Amino acid sequence: MDWGAIFSNTVVWIISPETIAYALATVGLAVHFGYAGLLNFGQAGFMALGAYGYAISILSFGFPWWAGILVGMAASVVFALILGIPTLRLRADYLAIATIAAAEVVRLLFQTTVFDAFTNSADGLGGYHEGFRAANPIPKGVYGFGPFTYNETDWWVRIFGILLLAVVILLTWLLMRSPWGRVVKGIREDEDAVRALGKNVFSYKMQALILGGVFGSLGGVVFALPSAVVPGAYVPSLTFFLWTVLLLGGAATIFGPVVGSVLFWIIMSFLANVLPRMADAGWLPFMTNAQASIARYILVGIALMLIVVFRPQGILGNKKELTFNAR
Amino acid sequence: MPADTNTTRSTGLHVGEIRPGVPKVDPIIVADNITRSFGGLKAVDVEHLEIPRNAITALIGPNGAGKTTLFNLLTGFDKPDTGSWSFDGKALAGVPAFKTSRMGQVRTFQLTKALAMLTVLENMKLGAKGQAGENFWVSLLPWLWRKQDDEIEQKALKLLERFKLDAKQDDFAAELSGGQRKLLEMARALMSDPTLVMLDEPMAGVNPALTQSLLDHILGLKAEGMTVLFVEHDMHMVRHISDWVIVMAEGRVVAEGPPDVVMKNPAVIDAYLGSHLDSDIGVVTGRVGVVKEKKK
């Protein structure tokens, strides 16, 4: 067993673009579920809109890269409105059903050949990097130490992602300590009570849905920054990974999504490295190498179940603040 | 008992002969022809109803009489099939619940709705009206709402003190007892400086030791110029603090009038009070030791 390689293959995930993207999208989920009590099972759809909004507006319409990000955000606002207007008046569980379906509709619209000229259907989009990389202030070269050694482009993606994440977390923190956050948390507890106190509950739920959706689309943008946009990435299991990250870190916490995302990716890559090697070394006699690398998904699923049963408030959460049966 | 010492019963609230739907001298709510059916069941069918201003009005009736449904209709939490009603002279038909609350008509719920995972103080501050910091963009700029928030906090602390909840201000509402949650819900409703407070079974599930202070609080609201409308099954409380009693049965208003008169009405005895009228209800409910009625 090459523990050195396993270690360095694992720690690089602390600041990988995927980790940052998951953290961003999960802050959005935290706004939805942790603070406003909205059950959104379609965060992958918001991420897809961010990624495709970014890529299509650059490739098909020649927008600058930053305008591409704005287009992605605007697309998620429109999606939140379409999703929210009919469903936010219903009970929370209906929103959950509608979001999972709507996110699939979004993904299939990007995958279908009907809009091939814009979306390149199932093959996805690539080669939209020029503008973003031209804006890179870091001079050409290789920087870093040990496993964290990257060229200027890789660093630029990571630094930009972390800056975006910092802004999003700051915004969430400012909002949730304000009277706005108080109303939103009140709605999570009992929307009729908040309505009786003269607050426009529908409007607040819509604002929260839009805000979390925009964060999700920024996650999609960061997801797309280093490589390509492929529709197969935005499947429901992406949403469920985000939920794992959220519950791991703590649903109603500011930094929970970051902690959760880092842990999630470290565990995933550690298992991806360790399990096949263990199979090769003959430690898992009942598994082949290929089976072992898939087994991590089973373990992550079991981990999600254990978290929900034994620590529903997550790592950073306050036991009193959020437990599932306390509504 | 203090209930009788710190306020006097209001009389002369009605105009003309007492009967269901009698006009009031100064009504705060006027409702006409309100009906609401659930499937084949007509839950509420009120021809005409007026609630007197600056008085405590009790809404009584057997289970399923439509009291809570009428509450929901008046506050915009449910929509009637027909009818019109006004609050303070403003028509309320079709007005959503949050707007009726902003007009000054605040309600509580039969099943207490304390916001469990918010602290007691946060619960209270949520009740205040017209908060600048509740706007999305303003909330991002703390210096625009900090001062108002501090004022709201002072007001909340004063109210909590009055309701003997000040020691609990940093606890989650989930940690309070059932009776304390009732108190919190009432205190929270008062944060909006309402003109009409609508209480749905304020005594349900409250232990007898707290009953007295709840009664005092309700009488205190009237003394401060508010109007109170409450649904209650505890006849003892109704007889003690209400100035006017409205009796519902099977969705209709079957009788109304001052408590002493209504309790002697044969229709009311048939519909609701039954055989216990002659004995003190306090004896029946076991509360007589706590709330002693002055013998007249």
Coordinates of N, CA, C and O in Angstrom, one line a residue, chain A residues 107-262:
Chain A
R107 N -32.2 19.4 -16.9 CA -31.1 18.6 -17.4 C -31.4 18.0 -18.7 O -30.6 18.0 -19.6
L108 N -32.6 17.5 -18.9 CA -33.0 16.8 -20.1 C -33.1 17.9 -21.3 O -32.8 17.6 -22.4
L109 N -33.5 19.1 -20.9 CA -33.5 20.1 -22.0 C -32.1 20.4 -22.5 O -31.9 20.7 -23.7
F110 N -31.1 20.4 -21.6 CA -29.8 20.6 -22.0 C -29.2 19.4 -22.8 O -28.3 19.5 -23.6
Q111 N -29.8 18.2 -22.5 CA -29.2 17.0 -23.1 C -29.9 16.7 -24.4 O -29.2 16.0 -25.3
T112 N -31.1 17.2 -24.6 CA -31.8 16.8 -25.9 C -31.1 17.4 -27.1 O -30.4 18.4 -27.0
T113 N -31.3 16.8 -28.2 CA -30.6 17.3 -29.5 C -31.4 18.5 -30.1 O -30.9 19.1 -31.0
V114 N -32.5 18.8 -29.5 CA -33.3 19.9 -30.1 C -32.6 21.2 -30.1 O -32.6 22.0 -31.1
F115 N -31.8 21.4 -29.0 CA -31.1 22.7 -28.9 C -29.6 22.5 -29.1 O -28.7 23.1 -28.6
D116 N -29.3 21.5 -30.0 CA -27.9 21.1 -30.2 C -27.0 22.2 -30.5 O -25.8 22.3 -30.1
A117 N -27.5 23.2 -31.3 CA -26.6 24.3 -31.7 C -26.1 25.1 -30.5 O -25.0 25.6 -30.5
F118 N -26.9 25.1 -29.4 CA -26.4 25.9 -28.2 C -25.8 25.0 -27.2 O -24.8 25.3 -26.6
T119 N -26.4 23.8 -27.0 CA -26.0 22.9 -25.9 C -25.0 21.8 -26.2 O -24.5 21.2 -25.4
N120 N -24.9 21.5 -27.5 CA -24.1 20.4 -28.0 C -24.6 19.1 -27.4 O -23.8 18.1 -27.1
S121 N -25.9 19.1 -27.0 CA -26.6 18.0 -26.4 C -25.8 17.1 -25.4 O -25.1 17.7 -24.5
A122 N -25.8 15.8 -25.6 CA -25.2 15.0 -24.5 C -23.6 15.1 -24.4 O -23.0 14.8 -23.4
D123 N -23.0 15.6 -25.5 CA -21.5 15.8 -25.4 C -21.1 16.9 -24.5 O -19.9 17.0 -24.1
G124 N -22.0 17.9 -24.3 CA -21.7 19.0 -23.5 C -20.8 20.1 -24.1 O -20.5 20.0 -25.3
L125 N -20.4 21.1 -23.4 CA -19.7 22.2 -23.9 C -18.3 22.3 -23.3 O -18.1 21.9 -22.2
G126 N -17.4 22.8 -24.1 CA -16.0 23.1 -23.6 C -15.5 24.3 -24.4 O -16.1 24.8 -25.3
G127 N -14.2 24.6 -24.0 CA -13.5 25.6 -24.8 C -14.1 27.0 -24.6 O -14.0 27.9 -25.5
Y128 N -14.6 27.3 -23.5 CA -15.1 28.7 -23.2 C -14.1 29.4 -22.2 O -14.5 30.3 -21.5
H129 N -12.9 28.9 -22.1 CA -12.0 29.3 -21.0 C -11.3 30.6 -21.2 O -10.7 31.2 -20.3
E130 N -11.2 31.0 -22.5 CA -10.3 32.1 -22.9 C -10.4 33.3 -22.1 O -9.4 33.8 -21.5
G131 N -11.6 33.8 -22.0 CA -11.9 35.1 -21.3 C -11.5 35.0 -19.8 O -10.8 35.9 -19.3
F132 N -11.9 33.9 -19.1 CA -11.6 33.8 -17.7 C -10.1 33.7 -17.5 O -9.6 34.3 -16.6
R133 N -9.4 33.0 -18.4 CA -8.0 32.8 -18.2 C -7.2 34.1 -18.5 O -6.2 34.4 -17.9
A134 N -7.8 34.9 -19.4 CA -7.1 36.1 -19.8 C -7.2 37.1 -18.6 O -6.3 38.0 -18.5
A135 N -8.2 36.9 -17.8 CA -8.4 37.9 -16.7 C -7.5 37.5 -15.5 O -7.5 38.1 -14.5
N136 N -6.8 36.4 -15.6 CA -5.9 35.9 -14.5 C -4.8 36.8 -14.2 O -4.0 37.1 -15.0
P137 N -4.8 37.3 -13.0 CA -3.7 38.3 -12.6 C -2.4 37.6 -12.3 O -1.4 38.2 -12.1
I138 N -2.4 36.2 -12.1 CA -1.2 35.5 -11.7 C -0.3 35.3 -12.9 O -0.8 34.8 -13.9
P139 N 1.0 35.7 -12.8 CA 1.9 35.4 -13.9 C 2.1 33.9 -14.2 O 1.9 33.1 -13.3
K140 N 2.5 33.6 -15.4 CA 2.7 32.2 -15.8 C 3.7 31.6 -14.9 O 4.6 32.2 -14.4
G141 N 3.4 30.3 -14.6 CA 4.4 29.6 -13.8 C 3.7 28.5 -12.9 O 2.5 28.3 -13.0
V142 N 4.6 27.8 -12.2 CA 4.0 26.7 -11.3 C 4.3 27.2 -9.9 O 5.4 27.6 -9.5
Y143 N 3.3 27.1 -9.0 CA 3.4 27.6 -7.7 C 3.0 26.5 -6.7 O 2.3 25.5 -7.1
G144 N 3.3 26.7 -5.4 CA 2.8 25.8 -4.4 C 3.8 24.8 -3.9 O 5.0 24.9 -4.2
F145 N 3.4 23.9 -3.0 CA 4.3 23.0 -2.4 C 3.6 21.6 -2.3 O 2.3 21.5 -2.3
G146 N 4.4 20.6 -2.2 CA 3.9 19.2 -2.0 C 2.8 18.9 -3.0 O 2.9 19.2 -4.2
P147 N 1.7 18.3 -2.5 CA 0.6 18.0 -3.4 C -0.1 19.2 -3.9 O -0.8 19.1 -5.0
F148 N 0.0 20.4 -3.3 CA -0.7 21.6 -3.8 C 0.2 22.4 -4.7 O 0.5 23.5 -4.5
T149 N 0.6 21.7 -5.8 CA 1.4 22.4 -6.8 C 0.6 22.5 -8.1 O 0.2 21.5 -8.7
Y150 N 0.3 23.8 -8.5 CA -0.5 24.0 -9.7 C 0.1 25.1 -10.5 O 0.9 25.9 -10.0
N151 N -0.3 25.1 -11.8 CA 0.1 26.2 -12.6 C -0.9 27.4 -12.4 O -1.8 27.3 -11.6
E152 N -0.6 28.5 -13.1 CA -1.3 29.7 -12.8 C -2.8 29.6 -13.0 O -3.6 30.1 -12.3
T153 N -3.2 28.8 -14.1 CA -4.7 28.7 -14.4 C -5.4 27.9 -13.2 O -6.4 28.3 -12.8
D154 N -4.8 26.8 -12.8 CA -5.4 26.0 -11.7 C -5.5 26.9 -10.4 O -6.5 26.8 -9.7
W155 N -4.5 27.7 -10.1 CA -4.6 28.5 -9.0 C -5.7 29.6 -9.1 O -6.4 29.9 -8.2
W156 N -5.8 30.1 -10.3 CA -6.8 31.2 -10.6 C -8.2 30.7 -10.4 O -9.0 31.3 -9.7
V157 N -8.4 29.4 -10.9 CA -9.8 28.8 -10.7 C -10.0 28.7 -9.2 O -11.1 29.0 -8.7
R158 N -9.0 28.2 -8.5 CA -9.3 27.9 -7.0 C -9.4 29.2 -6.3 O -10.3 29.4 -5.4
I159 N -8.6 30.2 -6.5 CA -8.7 31.5 -5.8 C -10.0 32.2 -6.1 O -10.7 32.7 -5.2
F160 N -10.4 32.2 -7.4 CA -11.6 32.8 -7.7 C -12.8 32.1 -7.0 O -13.7 32.8 -6.5
G161 N -12.7 30.8 -7.0 CA -13.8 30.0 -6.4 C -13.9 30.3 -4.9 O -15.0 30.5 -4.3
I162 N -12.7 30.4 -4.2 CA -12.7 30.7 -2.8 C -13.2 32.1 -2.5 O -14.0 32.3 -1.5
L163 N -12.8 33.1 -3.4 CA -13.3 34.4 -3.2 C -14.8 34.5 -3.3 O -15.5 35.1 -2.5
L164 N -15.4 33.8 -4.3 CA -16.8 33.7 -4.5 C -17.5 33.1 -3.3 O -18.5 33.6 -2.8
L165 N -16.9 32.0 -2.8 CA -17.4 31.3 -1.6 C -17.4 32.3 -0.4 O -18.4 32.3 0.4
A166 N -16.3 33.0 -0.2 CA -16.2 33.9 0.9 C -17.3 35.0 0.8 O -18.0 35.3 1.8
V167 N -17.6 35.5 -0.4 CA -18.6 36.5 -0.5 C -20.0 35.9 -0.2 O -20.8 36.5 0.5
V168 N -20.2 34.7 -0.7 CA -21.5 34.1 -0.5 C -21.7 33.8 1.0 O -22.8 34.0 1.6
I169 N -20.7 33.4 1.7 CA -20.8 33.1 3.1 C -21.0 34.4 3.9 O -21.9 34.4 4.8
L170 N -20.3 35.4 3.5 CA -20.5 36.7 4.2 C -21.9 37.2 4.1 O -22.6 37.6 5.0
L171 N -22.5 37.1 2.8 CA -23.8 37.5 2.6 C -24.8 36.7 3.5 O -25.7 37.3 4.1
T172 N -24.6 35.4 3.5 CA -25.5 34.5 4.3 C -25.5 34.9 5.8 O -26.5 35.0 6.4
W173 N -24.2 35.2 6.2 CA -24.1 35.5 7.6 C -24.8 36.9 7.9 O -25.5 37.0 8.9
L174 N -24.6 37.8 7.1 CA -25.2 39.1 7.3 C -26.8 39.0 7.3 O -27.5 39.6 8.1
L175 N -27.3 38.2 6.3 CA -28.7 38.1 6.2 C -29.3 37.3 7.4 O -30.3 37.7 7.9
M176 N -28.6 36.3 7.9 CA -29.3 35.4 8.9 C -29.2 36.0 10.3 O -29.9 35.6 11.2
R177 N -28.4 37.0 10.5 CA -28.4 37.7 11.8 C -29.3 38.9 11.8 O -29.4 39.6 12.8
S178 N -29.9 39.2 10.6 CA -30.7 40.4 10.5 C -32.2 40.1 10.8 O -32.6 38.9 10.8
P179 N -33.0 41.1 10.9 CA -34.5 40.8 11.0 C -35.0 40.0 9.8 O -35.9 39.2 10.0
W180 N -34.4 40.1 8.6 CA -34.8 39.3 7.5 C -34.6 37.8 7.8 O -35.5 37.0 7.6
G181 N -33.5 37.5 8.4 CA -33.2 36.1 8.7 C -34.1 35.6 9.8 O -34.5 34.4 9.8
R182 N -34.5 36.5 10.7 CA -35.5 36.1 11.8 C -36.8 35.7 11.2 O -37.4 34.7 11.6
V183 N -37.3 36.5 10.2 CA -38.5 36.1 9.6 C -38.4 34.8 8.9 O -39.3 33.9 9.0
V184 N -37.3 34.6 8.1 CA -37.1 33.4 7.4 C -37.1 32.2 8.3 O -37.7 31.1 8.0
K185 N -36.3 32.3 9.4 CA -36.2 31.2 10.4 C -37.6 31.0 11.0 O -38.0 29.8 11.3
G186 N -38.4 32.0 11.2 CA -39.7 31.8 11.8 C -40.6 31.0 10.8 O -41.3 30.2 11.3
I187 N -40.4 31.3 9.5 CA -41.2 30.6 8.6 C -40.8 29.1 8.6 O -41.7 28.2 8.5
R188 N -39.6 28.8 8.8 CA -39.1 27.4 8.9 C -39.9 26.7 10.1 O -40.3 25.6 10.0
E189 N -40.1 27.4 11.2 CA -40.7 26.8 12.3 C -42.2 26.7 12.2 O -42.8 25.7 12.5
D190 N -42.9 27.8 11.7 CA -44.3 27.7 11.5 C -44.8 28.9 10.7 O -44.8 30.0 11.2
E191 N -45.1 28.6 9.4 CA -45.4 29.8 8.6 C -46.7 30.4 8.9 O -46.9 31.6 8.7
D192 N -47.7 29.7 9.5 CA -49.0 30.3 9.9 C -48.8 31.3 11.0 O -49.4 32.4 11.0
A193 N -47.9 31.0 11.9 CA -47.6 31.9 13.0 C -47.0 33.2 12.5 O -47.4 34.3 12.9
V194 N -46.1 33.1 11.5 CA -45.4 34.3 11.0 C -46.4 35.1 10.2 O -46.4 36.3 10.2
R195 N -47.3 34.4 9.5 CA -48.4 35.1 8.7 C -49.3 35.9 9.7 O -49.6 37.0 9.4
A196 N -49.6 35.3 10.8 CA -50.4 35.9 11.8 C -49.8 37.2 12.4 O -50.4 38.0 12.9
L197 N -48.4 37.2 12.3 CA -47.7 38.4 12.8 C -47.5 39.5 11.7 O -46.8 40.5 11.9
G198 N -48.2 39.3 10.5 CA -48.2 40.3 9.5 C -47.1 40.3 8.5 O -46.7 41.3 7.9
K199 N -46.4 39.1 8.4 CA -45.3 39.0 7.4 C -45.9 38.3 6.1 O -46.6 37.3 6.2
N200 N -45.4 38.8 5.0 CA -45.8 38.2 3.7 C -45.0 36.9 3.5 O -43.9 37.0 2.9
V201 N -45.5 35.8 4.0 CA -44.7 34.6 4.0 C -44.3 34.2 2.6 O -43.2 33.8 2.3
F202 N -45.2 34.2 1.7 CA -44.9 33.8 0.3 C -43.7 34.6 -0.3 O -42.8 34.0 -0.9
S203 N -43.8 35.9 -0.1 CA -42.7 36.7 -0.6 C -41.3 36.3 0.0 O -40.3 36.2 -0.7
Y204 N -41.3 36.1 1.3 CA -40.0 35.7 2.0 C -39.6 34.3 1.5 O -38.4 34.1 1.3
K205 N -40.5 33.4 1.3 CA -40.1 32.0 0.8 C -39.5 32.2 -0.6 O -38.5 31.5 -0.9
M206 N -40.1 33.0 -1.4 CA -39.6 33.2 -2.8 C -38.2 33.9 -2.7 O -37.4 33.4 -3.5
Q207 N -38.0 34.8 -1.9 CA -36.7 35.5 -1.8 C -35.7 34.4 -1.4 O -34.6 34.4 -1.9
A208 N -36.0 33.6 -0.4 CA -35.1 32.5 0.0 C -34.8 31.5 -1.1 O -33.6 31.1 -1.3
L209 N -35.8 31.2 -1.8 CA -35.7 30.2 -2.9 C -34.7 30.8 -4.0 O -33.8 30.1 -4.5
I210 N -34.9 32.1 -4.3 CA -34.1 32.7 -5.3 C -32.7 32.8 -4.8 O -31.7 32.5 -5.5
L211 N -32.5 33.3 -3.6 CA -31.2 33.5 -3.0 C -30.4 32.1 -3.1 O -29.2 32.1 -3.6
G212 N -31.0 31.1 -2.5 CA -30.3 29.8 -2.5 C -30.0 29.3 -3.9 O -29.0 28.7 -4.2
G213 N -31.0 29.6 -4.8 CA -30.8 29.1 -6.2 C -29.7 29.9 -6.9 O -28.9 29.3 -7.6
V214 N -29.5 31.2 -6.6 CA -28.4 31.9 -7.2 C -27.1 31.4 -6.7 O -26.1 31.2 -7.4
F215 N -27.0 31.0 -5.4 CA -25.8 30.4 -4.8 C -25.5 29.1 -5.5 O -24.4 28.8 -5.8
G216 N -26.6 28.3 -5.8 CA -26.4 27.1 -6.5 C -25.9 27.3 -7.9 O -25.0 26.6 -8.4
S217 N -26.3 28.4 -8.6 CA -25.8 28.6 -9.9 C -24.4 29.0 -9.9 O -23.6 28.7 -10.8
L218 N -24.0 29.8 -8.8 CA -22.5 30.1 -8.7 C -21.7 28.8 -8.5 O -20.6 28.7 -9.0
G219 N -22.3 27.9 -7.7 CA -21.6 26.6 -7.6 C -21.4 25.9 -9.0 O -20.4 25.4 -9.3
G220 N -22.5 26.0 -9.8 CA -22.4 25.5 -11.2 C -21.3 26.2 -12.0 O -20.6 25.5 -12.7
V221 N -21.2 27.5 -11.8 CA -20.2 28.2 -12.6 C -18.8 27.7 -12.2 O -17.9 27.4 -13.0
V222 N -18.5 27.6 -10.9 CA -17.2 27.2 -10.4 C -17.0 25.7 -10.8 O -15.8 25.3 -11.2
F223 N -18.0 24.9 -10.8 CA -17.9 23.5 -11.3 C -17.5 23.5 -12.8 O -16.7 22.6 -13.2
A224 N -17.9 24.5 -13.6 CA -17.6 24.5 -15.0 C -16.3 25.2 -15.3 O -15.7 25.0 -16.4
L225 N -15.8 26.0 -14.4 CA -14.6 26.9 -14.7 C -13.4 26.0 -15.1 O -12.7 26.4 -16.1
P226 N -13.0 25.0 -14.4 CA -11.7 24.3 -14.8 C -11.8 23.5 -16.1 O -10.8 23.3 -16.8
S227 N -13.0 22.9 -16.4 CA -13.0 21.9 -17.5 C -14.1 22.1 -18.5 O -14.0 23.0 -19.4
A228 N -15.2 21.4 -18.3 CA -16.3 21.4 -19.4 C -17.6 21.3 -18.7 O -17.7 21.0 -17.5
V229 N -18.7 21.5 -19.5 CA -20.0 21.4 -18.9 C -20.7 20.2 -19.6 O -20.8 20.1 -20.8
V230 N -21.0 19.1 -18.8 CA -21.6 17.9 -19.4 C -22.9 17.7 -18.7 O -23.0 17.7 -17.5
P231 N -24.0 17.4 -19.5 CA -25.3 17.3 -18.8 C -25.3 16.1 -17.8 O -26.1 16.2 -16.8
G232 N -24.5 15.1 -18.1 CA -24.5 13.9 -17.2 C -24.1 14.2 -15.8 O -24.3 13.4 -14.9
A233 N -23.5 15.4 -15.6 CA -23.0 15.7 -14.2 C -24.1 16.2 -13.4 O -24.0 16.1 -12.1
Y234 N -25.2 16.7 -14.0 CA -26.3 17.4 -13.2 C -27.4 16.5 -12.9 O -28.6 16.9 -12.9
V235 N -27.1 15.2 -12.6 CA -28.2 14.2 -12.3 C -28.6 14.4 -10.8 O -28.0 15.0 -10.0
P236 N -29.8 13.7 -10.5 CA -30.3 13.8 -9.1 C -29.2 13.4 -8.1 O -29.3 14.0 -7.0
S237 N -28.4 12.5 -8.4 CA -27.4 12.1 -7.4 C -26.5 13.2 -7.0 O -26.0 13.2 -5.8
L238 N -26.3 14.2 -7.9 CA -25.5 15.4 -7.5 C -26.2 16.1 -6.3 O -25.6 16.5 -5.3
T239 N -27.5 16.3 -6.5 CA -28.3 16.9 -5.5 C -28.2 16.1 -4.2 O -28.1 16.7 -3.1
F240 N -28.2 14.8 -4.2 CA -28.2 14.0 -3.0 C -26.8 14.1 -2.4 O -26.7 14.1 -1.1
F241 N -25.7 14.2 -3.2 CA -24.4 14.5 -2.6 C -24.4 15.8 -1.8 O -23.8 16.0 -0.8
L242 N -25.1 16.8 -2.4 CA -25.1 18.1 -1.8 C -25.9 18.0 -0.5 O -25.5 18.7 0.5
W243 N -26.9 17.2 -0.4 CA -27.6 17.0 0.8 C -26.8 16.3 1.8 O -26.8 16.7 3.0
T244 N -26.0 15.4 1.4 CA -25.0 14.7 2.3 C -24.1 15.7 2.9 O -23.9 15.8 4.1
V245 N -23.5 16.6 2.0 CA -22.6 17.6 2.5 C -23.3 18.5 3.5 O -22.8 18.8 4.6
L246 N -24.6 18.9 3.2 CA -25.3 19.8 4.1 C -25.5 19.2 5.5 O -25.3 19.8 6.5
L247 N -26.0 17.9 5.5 CA -26.3 17.3 6.7 C -25.0 16.9 7.5 O -25.0 17.0 8.7
L248 N -24.0 16.6 6.8 CA -22.7 16.4 7.4 C -22.2 17.6 8.1 O -21.8 17.5 9.3
G249 N -22.3 18.8 7.5 CA -21.7 20.0 8.1 C -22.7 20.6 9.1 O -22.2 21.2 10.1
G250 N -24.0 20.5 8.9 CA -24.9 21.2 9.8 C -25.8 22.1 8.9 O -25.3 23.0 8.4
A251 N -27.1 21.8 8.9 CA -28.0 22.5 8.0 C -28.2 23.9 8.2 O -28.2 24.7 7.3
A252 N -28.3 24.3 9.5 CA -28.6 25.7 9.8 C -27.3 26.4 10.3 O -27.3 27.1 11.3
T253 N -26.2 26.1 9.7 CA -24.9 26.8 10.1 C -24.3 27.5 8.9 O -24.6 27.2 7.8
I254 N -23.5 28.5 9.2 CA -22.8 29.3 8.2 C -21.7 28.5 7.5 O -21.6 28.5 6.3
F255 N -20.8 27.9 8.4 CA -19.7 27.2 7.8 C -19.9 25.7 7.6 O -19.0 25.0 7.1
G256 N -21.0 25.2 8.0 CA -21.3 23.8 7.9 C -21.1 23.3 6.5 O -20.4 22.3 6.2
P257 N -21.6 24.0 5.5 CA -21.4 23.6 4.1 C -20.0 23.5 3.7 O -19.6 22.5 2.9
V258 N -19.1 24.4 4.2 CA -17.7 24.3 3.8 C -17.1 23.1 4.4 O -16.4 22.3 3.8
V259 N -17.3 22.9 5.8 CA -16.7 21.8 6.5 C -17.2 20.5 5.8 O -16.5 19.5 5.6
G260 N -18.6 20.5 5.6 CA -19.2 19.3 5.0 C -18.6 18.9 3.7 O -18.3 17.8 3.4
S261 N -18.4 19.9 2.8 CA -17.9 19.7 1.5 C -16.5 19.2 1.5 O -16.1 18.2 0.8
V262 N -15.6 19.8 2.3 CA -14.2 19.3 2.4 C -14.2 17.9 2.9 O -13.5 17.0 2.3

